[in-house]
Short mmCIF file of C-alpha atoms and ligand atoms in Angstrom, two decimals:
data_model
loop_
_atom_site.label_atom_id
_atom_site.label_comp_id
_atom_site.label_asym_id
_atom_site.label_seq_id
_atom_site.Cartn_x
_atom_site.Cartn_y
_atom_site.Cartn_z
CA UNK U 1 0.00 0.00 0.00
CA UNK U 2 1.19 3.49 -0.84
CA UNK U 3 1.43 5.58 2.33
CA UNK U 4 -0.52 8.55 0.98
CA UNK U 5 -3.57 6.25 0.73
CA UNK U 6 -3.56 5.74 4.51
CA UNK U 7 -4.60 9.36 4.98
CA UNK U 8 -7.81 9.03 3.00
CA UNK U 9 -9.35 6.85 5.73
CA UNK U 10 -10.36 9.79 7.91
CA UNK U 11 -8.42 8.92 11.09
CA UNK U 12 -5.10 9.92 12.60
CA UNK U 13 -2.32 7.83 11.09
CA UNK U 14 0.17 6.40 13.62
CA UNK U 15 3.58 5.35 12.32
CA UNK U 16 6.97 4.42 13.77
CA UNK U 17 10.61 4.85 12.80
CA UNK U 18 13.35 2.29 13.42
CA UNK U 19 17.04 2.29 12.54
CA UNK U 20 19.28 -0.60 11.45
CA UNK U 21 21.11 -2.05 14.48
CA UNK U 22 24.50 -0.51 15.11
CA UNK U 23 27.63 -2.57 14.33
CA UNK U 24 28.00 -3.30 18.05
CA UNK U 25 24.47 -4.75 18.38
CA UNK U 26 23.46 -8.15 17.08
CA UNK U 27 21.51 -7.89 13.81
CA UNK U 28 18.76 -9.99 15.43
CA UNK U 29 18.03 -7.18 17.90
CA UNK U 30 15.85 -5.64 15.20
CA UNK U 31 13.46 -8.60 15.53
CA UNK U 32 12.84 -7.79 19.18
CA UNK U 33 12.01 -4.24 18.14
CA UNK U 34 9.77 -5.36 15.29
CA UNK U 35 7.99 -8.02 17.41
CA UNK U 36 7.16 -5.30 19.93
CA UNK U 37 5.98 -2.89 17.24
CA UNK U 38 3.90 -5.59 15.55
CA UNK U 39 1.82 -5.81 18.71
CA UNK U 40 0.74 -2.18 18.36
CA UNK U 41 0.09 -2.43 14.60
CA UNK U 42 1.39 0.94 13.40
CA UNK U 43 0.04 2.06 10.01
CA UNK U 44 3.55 1.91 8.61
CA UNK U 45 7.15 1.61 9.81
CA UNK U 46 10.01 3.62 8.32
CA UNK U 47 13.66 2.52 8.34
CA UNK U 48 16.46 5.09 8.43
CA UNK U 49 19.38 5.24 6.01
CA UNK U 50 22.88 5.51 7.43
CA UNK U 51 24.33 9.01 7.34
CA UNK U 52 27.23 9.01 4.89
CA UNK U 53 25.80 6.23 2.77
CA UNK U 54 27.89 3.25 3.95
CA UNK U 55 26.97 0.32 1.71
CA UNK U 56 26.60 -2.16 4.60
CA UNK U 57 24.21 0.01 6.61
CA UNK U 58 22.18 0.84 3.55
CA UNK U 59 21.91 -2.78 2.62
CA UNK U 60 20.40 -3.33 6.05
CA UNK U 61 17.89 -0.51 5.45
CA UNK U 62 16.66 -2.44 2.43
CA UNK U 63 16.70 -5.80 4.25
CA UNK U 64 14.81 -4.49 7.28
CA UNK U 65 12.24 -2.71 5.12
CA UNK U 66 11.69 -5.97 3.23
CA UNK U 67 11.26 -7.89 6.51
CA UNK U 68 8.68 -5.36 7.75
CA UNK U 69 6.81 -5.52 4.48
CA UNK U 70 6.91 -9.28 3.84
CA UNK U 71 7.21 -10.96 7.23
CA UNK U 72 5.28 -8.54 9.44
CA UNK U 73 2.88 -7.46 6.68
CA UNK U 74 3.12 -3.82 7.75
CA UNK U 75 3.72 -1.21 5.02
CA UNK U 76 7.40 -0.23 5.08
CA UNK U 77 9.00 3.04 4.07
CA UNK U 78 12.73 2.97 3.29
CA UNK U 79 14.65 6.21 3.84
CA UNK U 80 17.02 7.06 1.00
CA UNK U 81 19.53 9.92 0.98
CA UNK U 82 21.15 11.24 -2.19
CA UNK U 83 23.98 13.42 -0.86
CA UNK U 84 26.55 10.66 -1.43
CA UNK U 85 24.81 8.77 -4.22
CA UNK U 86 25.11 8.72 -7.97
CA UNK U 87 22.10 8.12 -10.22
CA UNK U 88 23.33 4.56 -10.82
CA UNK U 89 23.48 3.87 -7.08
CA UNK U 90 19.98 5.25 -6.60
CA UNK U 91 18.76 3.12 -9.52
CA UNK U 92 20.27 0.01 -7.95
CA UNK U 93 18.75 0.75 -4.54
CA UNK U 94 15.30 1.40 -5.99
CA UNK U 95 15.47 -1.76 -8.10
CA UNK U 96 16.38 -3.75 -4.97
CA UNK U 97 13.52 -2.26 -2.95
CA UNK U 98 11.09 -2.91 -5.78
CA UNK U 99 12.24 -6.52 -6.09
CA UNK U 100 11.62 -6.90 -2.34
CA UNK U 101 8.09 -5.50 -2.59
CA UNK U 102 8.84 -2.25 -0.70
CA UNK U 103 6.56 0.40 -2.19
CA UNK U 104 7.43 3.54 -0.22
CA UNK U 105 10.51 5.72 -0.03
CA UNK U 106 11.36 8.77 2.09
CA UNK U 107 13.41 10.80 -0.40
CA UNK U 108 16.06 12.81 1.46
CA UNK U 109 19.11 14.84 0.65
CA UNK U 110 21.02 13.80 3.80
CA UNK U 111 23.43 15.93 5.81
CA UNK U 112 26.46 17.40 4.05
CA UNK U 113 29.65 16.32 5.82
CA UNK U 114 32.68 18.64 5.82
CA UNK U 115 34.88 15.52 5.44
CA UNK U 116 33.18 14.21 2.33
CA UNK U 117 32.42 16.22 -0.79
CA UNK U 118 28.78 15.70 -1.81
CA UNK U 119 28.00 13.80 -4.98
CA UNK U 120 26.73 16.18 -7.66
CA UNK U 121 23.95 14.10 -9.24
CA UNK U 122 21.29 15.38 -6.82
CA UNK U 123 21.71 18.71 -5.02
CA UNK U 124 18.40 18.68 -3.13
CA UNK U 125 15.77 16.18 -2.06
CA UNK U 126 13.36 17.72 -4.61
CA UNK U 127 15.65 16.52 -7.42
CA UNK U 128 15.72 12.99 -6.00
CA UNK U 129 11.94 13.15 -5.60
CA UNK U 130 11.45 14.20 -9.24
CA UNK U 131 13.82 11.44 -10.35
CA UNK U 132 11.90 8.75 -8.43
CA UNK U 133 8.56 10.08 -9.64
CA UNK U 134 9.79 9.97 -13.24
CA UNK U 135 10.92 6.38 -12.70
CA UNK U 136 7.60 5.38 -11.14
CA UNK U 137 6.67 2.49 -8.88
CA UNK U 138 7.01 4.17 -5.44
CA UNK U 139 4.96 6.24 -3.06
CA UNK U 140 7.27 9.17 -2.26
CA UNK U 141 7.47 11.02 1.05
CA UNK U 142 9.67 13.93 2.11
CA UNK U 143 11.04 15.53 5.28
CA UNK U 144 9.93 18.89 6.68
CA UNK U 145 11.06 21.12 9.54
CA UNK U 146 8.53 22.92 11.79
CA UNK U 147 11.28 25.23 13.11
CA UNK U 148 13.05 25.50 9.74
CA UNK U 149 15.92 23.40 8.43
CA UNK U 150 19.19 24.40 10.17
CA UNK U 151 20.78 25.52 6.85
CA UNK U 152 17.82 27.68 5.88
CA UNK U 153 18.12 31.44 6.30
CA UNK U 154 14.44 31.60 7.32
CA UNK U 155 11.24 29.59 7.45
CA UNK U 156 9.81 31.41 4.41
CA UNK U 157 12.54 30.17 2.05
CA UNK U 158 12.45 26.72 3.67
CA UNK U 159 8.71 26.45 3.00
CA UNK U 160 9.22 27.72 -0.56
CA UNK U 161 11.68 24.85 -1.14
CA UNK U 162 9.33 22.44 0.59
CA UNK U 163 6.63 23.41 -1.90
CA UNK U 164 9.10 22.59 -4.73
CA UNK U 165 9.62 19.16 -3.15
CA UNK U 166 5.87 18.53 -3.03
CA UNK U 167 5.43 19.78 -6.60
CA UNK U 168 8.24 17.41 -7.61
CA UNK U 169 6.23 14.45 -6.30
CA UNK U 170 6.31 14.15 -2.48
CA UNK U 171 2.83 12.93 -1.55
CA UNK U 172 3.30 12.99 2.22
CA UNK U 173 5.64 14.76 4.64
CA UNK U 174 7.15 13.69 7.95
CA UNK U 175 8.33 16.38 10.31
CA UNK U 176 11.55 16.71 12.21
CA UNK U 177 11.09 16.24 15.96
CA UNK U 178 9.82 19.25 17.91
CA UNK U 179 8.71 19.80 21.49
CA UNK U 180 6.42 22.81 21.23
CA UNK U 181 3.15 22.06 19.45
CA UNK U 182 2.60 25.75 18.73
CA UNK U 183 5.67 25.62 16.46
CA UNK U 184 4.09 22.74 14.58
CA UNK U 185 0.63 24.31 14.27
CA UNK U 186 2.15 27.62 13.04
CA UNK U 187 4.24 25.70 10.49
CA UNK U 188 1.19 23.73 9.33
CA UNK U 189 -0.75 26.93 8.77
CA UNK U 190 2.09 28.44 6.75
CA UNK U 191 2.36 25.28 4.64
CA UNK U 192 -1.35 25.37 3.85
CA UNK U 193 -1.14 29.07 2.94
CA UNK U 194 1.81 28.23 0.66
CA UNK U 195 -0.35 25.65 -1.13
CA UNK U 196 1.26 22.56 0.42
CA UNK U 197 -1.78 20.35 0.76
CA UNK U 198 -0.32 16.86 1.27
CA UNK U 199 -0.68 15.10 4.66
CA UNK U 200 1.94 16.22 7.19
CA UNK U 201 2.82 13.86 10.04
CA UNK U 202 4.18 15.25 13.29
CA UNK U 203 7.48 13.68 14.38
CA UNK U 204 7.53 12.93 18.11
CA UNK U 205 10.57 11.83 20.06
CA UNK U 206 9.98 10.91 23.71
CA UNK U 207 12.58 12.40 26.04
CA UNK U 208 14.04 9.52 28.04
CA UNK U 209 17.64 10.49 28.58
CA UNK U 210 19.12 13.95 29.09
CA UNK U 211 22.38 13.38 27.19
CA UNK U 212 20.77 11.86 24.12
CA UNK U 213 18.14 14.58 23.87
CA UNK U 214 20.75 17.33 24.25
CA UNK U 215 22.80 15.71 21.48
CA UNK U 216 19.76 15.35 19.23
CA UNK U 217 18.70 18.95 19.78
CA UNK U 218 22.21 20.23 19.00
CA UNK U 219 22.19 18.26 15.73
CA UNK U 220 18.75 19.18 14.45
CA UNK U 221 18.27 22.63 16.00
CA UNK U 222 14.93 21.90 17.72
CA UNK U 223 14.24 24.25 20.61
CA UNK U 224 13.39 23.14 24.13
CA UNK U 225 10.40 24.92 25.69
CA UNK U 226 10.48 25.96 29.36
CA UNK U 227 8.14 23.15 30.35
CA UNK U 228 10.69 20.63 29.08
CA UNK U 229 13.86 22.32 30.37
CA UNK U 230 12.21 22.30 33.82
CA UNK U 231 11.73 18.52 33.56
CA UNK U 232 15.33 18.06 32.43
CA UNK U 233 16.65 20.24 35.25
CA UNK U 234 14.62 18.46 37.89
CA UNK U 235 14.77 14.83 36.71
CA UNK U 236 17.86 14.82 34.44
CA UNK U 237 19.95 12.89 36.97
CA UNK U 238 17.15 10.47 37.86
CA UNK U 239 16.71 8.15 34.87
CA UNK U 240 13.50 6.48 36.02
CA UNK U 241 11.85 9.78 36.93
CA UNK U 242 12.94 11.40 33.66
CA UNK U 243 11.60 8.44 31.71
CA UNK U 244 8.18 8.79 33.38
CA UNK U 245 8.13 12.55 32.91
CA UNK U 246 9.35 12.26 29.30
CA UNK U 247 6.69 9.69 28.41
CA UNK U 248 3.99 11.85 29.99
CA UNK U 249 5.27 14.85 28.00
CA UNK U 250 5.13 12.89 24.71
CA UNK U 251 1.61 11.60 25.43
CA UNK U 252 0.47 15.13 26.29
CA UNK U 253 2.00 16.44 23.02
CA UNK U 254 0.27 13.73 20.98
CA UNK U 255 -3.14 14.26 22.65
CA UNK U 256 -2.94 17.98 21.87
CA UNK U 257 -1.82 17.36 18.26
CA UNK U 258 -4.68 14.94 17.66
CA UNK U 259 -7.15 17.37 19.24
CA UNK U 260 -5.78 20.00 16.81
CA UNK U 261 -6.54 17.70 13.85
CA UNK U 262 -3.02 16.55 12.90
CA UNK U 263 -2.88 14.14 9.93
CA UNK U 264 -0.60 11.67 11.66
CA UNK U 265 1.91 10.98 14.40
CA UNK U 266 5.32 9.58 13.48
CA UNK U 267 7.03 8.17 16.54
CA UNK U 268 10.81 8.14 16.67
CA UNK U 269 10.99 4.87 18.61
CA UNK U 270 14.81 4.71 19.00
CA UNK U 271 14.21 0.95 18.52
CA UNK U 272 12.55 0.78 21.93
CA UNK U 273 9.29 -1.15 21.50
CA UNK U 274 8.28 -0.78 25.17
CA UNK U 275 8.25 2.99 24.84
CA UNK U 276 6.29 2.79 21.59
CA UNK U 277 3.79 0.46 23.21
CA UNK U 278 3.35 2.64 26.28
CA UNK U 279 2.66 5.67 24.10
CA UNK U 280 0.40 3.82 21.68
CA UNK U 281 -1.68 2.36 24.55
CA UNK U 282 -1.91 5.75 26.27
CA UNK U 283 -3.42 7.42 23.19
CA UNK U 284 -5.47 4.50 21.84
CA UNK U 285 -8.86 5.92 22.83
CA UNK U 286 -7.85 9.43 21.78
CA UNK U 287 -6.97 8.17 18.28
CA UNK U 288 -10.38 6.55 17.88
CA UNK U 289 -12.41 9.74 18.53
P1 FAD N 1 16.25 19.19 1.31
O1 FAD N 1 14.77 19.08 1.17
O2 FAD N 1 17.08 19.14 0.06
O3 FAD N 1 16.56 20.53 2.12
C1 FAD N 1 17.87 20.77 2.65
C2 FAD N 1 18.12 22.27 2.71
O4 FAD N 1 18.22 22.79 1.37
C3 FAD N 1 16.97 23.06 3.36
O5 FAD N 1 17.56 24.13 4.07
C4 FAD N 1 16.18 23.58 2.16
O6 FAD N 1 15.47 24.78 2.48
C5 FAD N 1 17.29 23.84 1.16
N1 FAD N 1 16.86 23.73 -0.23
C6 FAD N 1 16.03 22.83 -0.78
N2 FAD N 1 15.90 23.06 -2.11
C7 FAD N 1 16.67 24.13 -2.40
C8 FAD N 1 16.96 24.85 -3.60
N3 FAD N 1 16.41 24.51 -4.77
N4 FAD N 1 17.81 25.91 -3.53
C9 FAD N 1 18.39 26.27 -2.34
N5 FAD N 1 18.15 25.62 -1.17
C10 FAD N 1 17.29 24.57 -1.21
N6 FAD N 1 19.26 11.73 7.43
C11 FAD N 1 19.92 10.57 7.12
O7 FAD N 1 21.12 10.59 6.84
N7 FAD N 1 19.26 9.37 7.12
C12 FAD N 1 17.94 9.27 7.42
O8 FAD N 1 17.37 8.18 7.41
C13 FAD N 1 17.21 10.47 7.73
N8 FAD N 1 15.89 10.45 8.02
C14 FAD N 1 15.21 11.62 8.27
C15 FAD N 1 13.84 11.56 8.52
C16 FAD N 1 13.13 12.73 8.79
C17 FAD N 1 11.64 12.66 9.04
C18 FAD N 1 13.81 13.98 8.82
C19 FAD N 1 13.04 15.24 9.15
C20 FAD N 1 15.18 14.04 8.58
C21 FAD N 1 15.89 12.87 8.28
N9 FAD N 1 17.26 12.88 8.02
C22 FAD N 1 17.93 11.71 7.72
C23 FAD N 1 18.02 14.15 8.09
C24 FAD N 1 18.09 14.85 6.72
O9 FAD N 1 18.82 14.07 5.81
C25 FAD N 1 18.76 16.22 6.93
O10 FAD N 1 17.94 17.06 7.69
C26 FAD N 1 19.26 16.92 5.69
O11 FAD N 1 20.13 17.99 6.09
C27 FAD N 1 18.19 17.54 4.81
O12 FAD N 1 17.51 16.59 4.12
P2 FAD N 1 16.18 17.00 3.29
O13 FAD N 1 15.76 15.81 2.56
O14 FAD N 1 15.22 17.69 4.16
O15 FAD N 1 16.85 18.06 2.26
#
């Protein structure tokens, strides 16, 4: 099933993101994650693509997406970045995904590394999106940034480029993580004014660990509202308390987003099925209204 079709069913879509296990973890650890996610039946599961385009990691993106699609019978979306890829490499990856029955791709540029000159075949995600659309065979999604992409001079130019990505063929957008729903609702309004009318899922990352959230925020530029910095200050050195507070914060964010009519929630699970389950159970009744 193409992911854009999920949004025509008149309910809030609930999806999850997983990443290929790190070199230090056993490959089988992904099955524990997927078994846990299967129990909550997300509408689709996306699989990240290794930053920098290492062949081994990206092979596992394809393999895990195929497992989700064919063994768990849950629609899979494979992330695909073009910053380090030639057209031939993209062709090969798409052919592999197609052969495995994976029908959805999140078309991304990827981060530009100062240590590695970018490949010149695709400068922006919109070019990759147009290329995949021209080829055919995939539902195409794209990334968006409620607080603006860190490289963008301002939100206006970021949204202008986002519109180009949608016009190039992105049928659905997934947002970067954010912690202040007002940022998301303002962004949504600006997108609609700009004529971006595809479904936009809100990316939610539960705060469970102070160090990892500080690292994530420094990488993606998301801001931390007062309500959250208070939790981090008070419970940051108490892992169990922070976990409880962080889960409550994520559930509160999701309830408010659904009340505000969001198209979908995309949960950054960090491969932790217990967290995904807790959140899914906590909002089950809310999602049905
Ligand atoms: P683009 O849409 O190309 O935008 C990048 C920047 O270029 C923006 O500032 C945009 O405004 C600007 N821009 C776009 N078009 C033009 C133009 N024509 N002229 C001038 N400027 C332009 N990274 C990974 O490595 N692997 C992953 O699996 C992964 N998954 C992600 C999932 C989600 C939901 C999100 C939100 C991000 C993900 N990322 C991932 C990170 C992503 O690769 C980076 O944020 C990257 O820097 C931008 O990718 P993009 O596809 O948004 O790029």
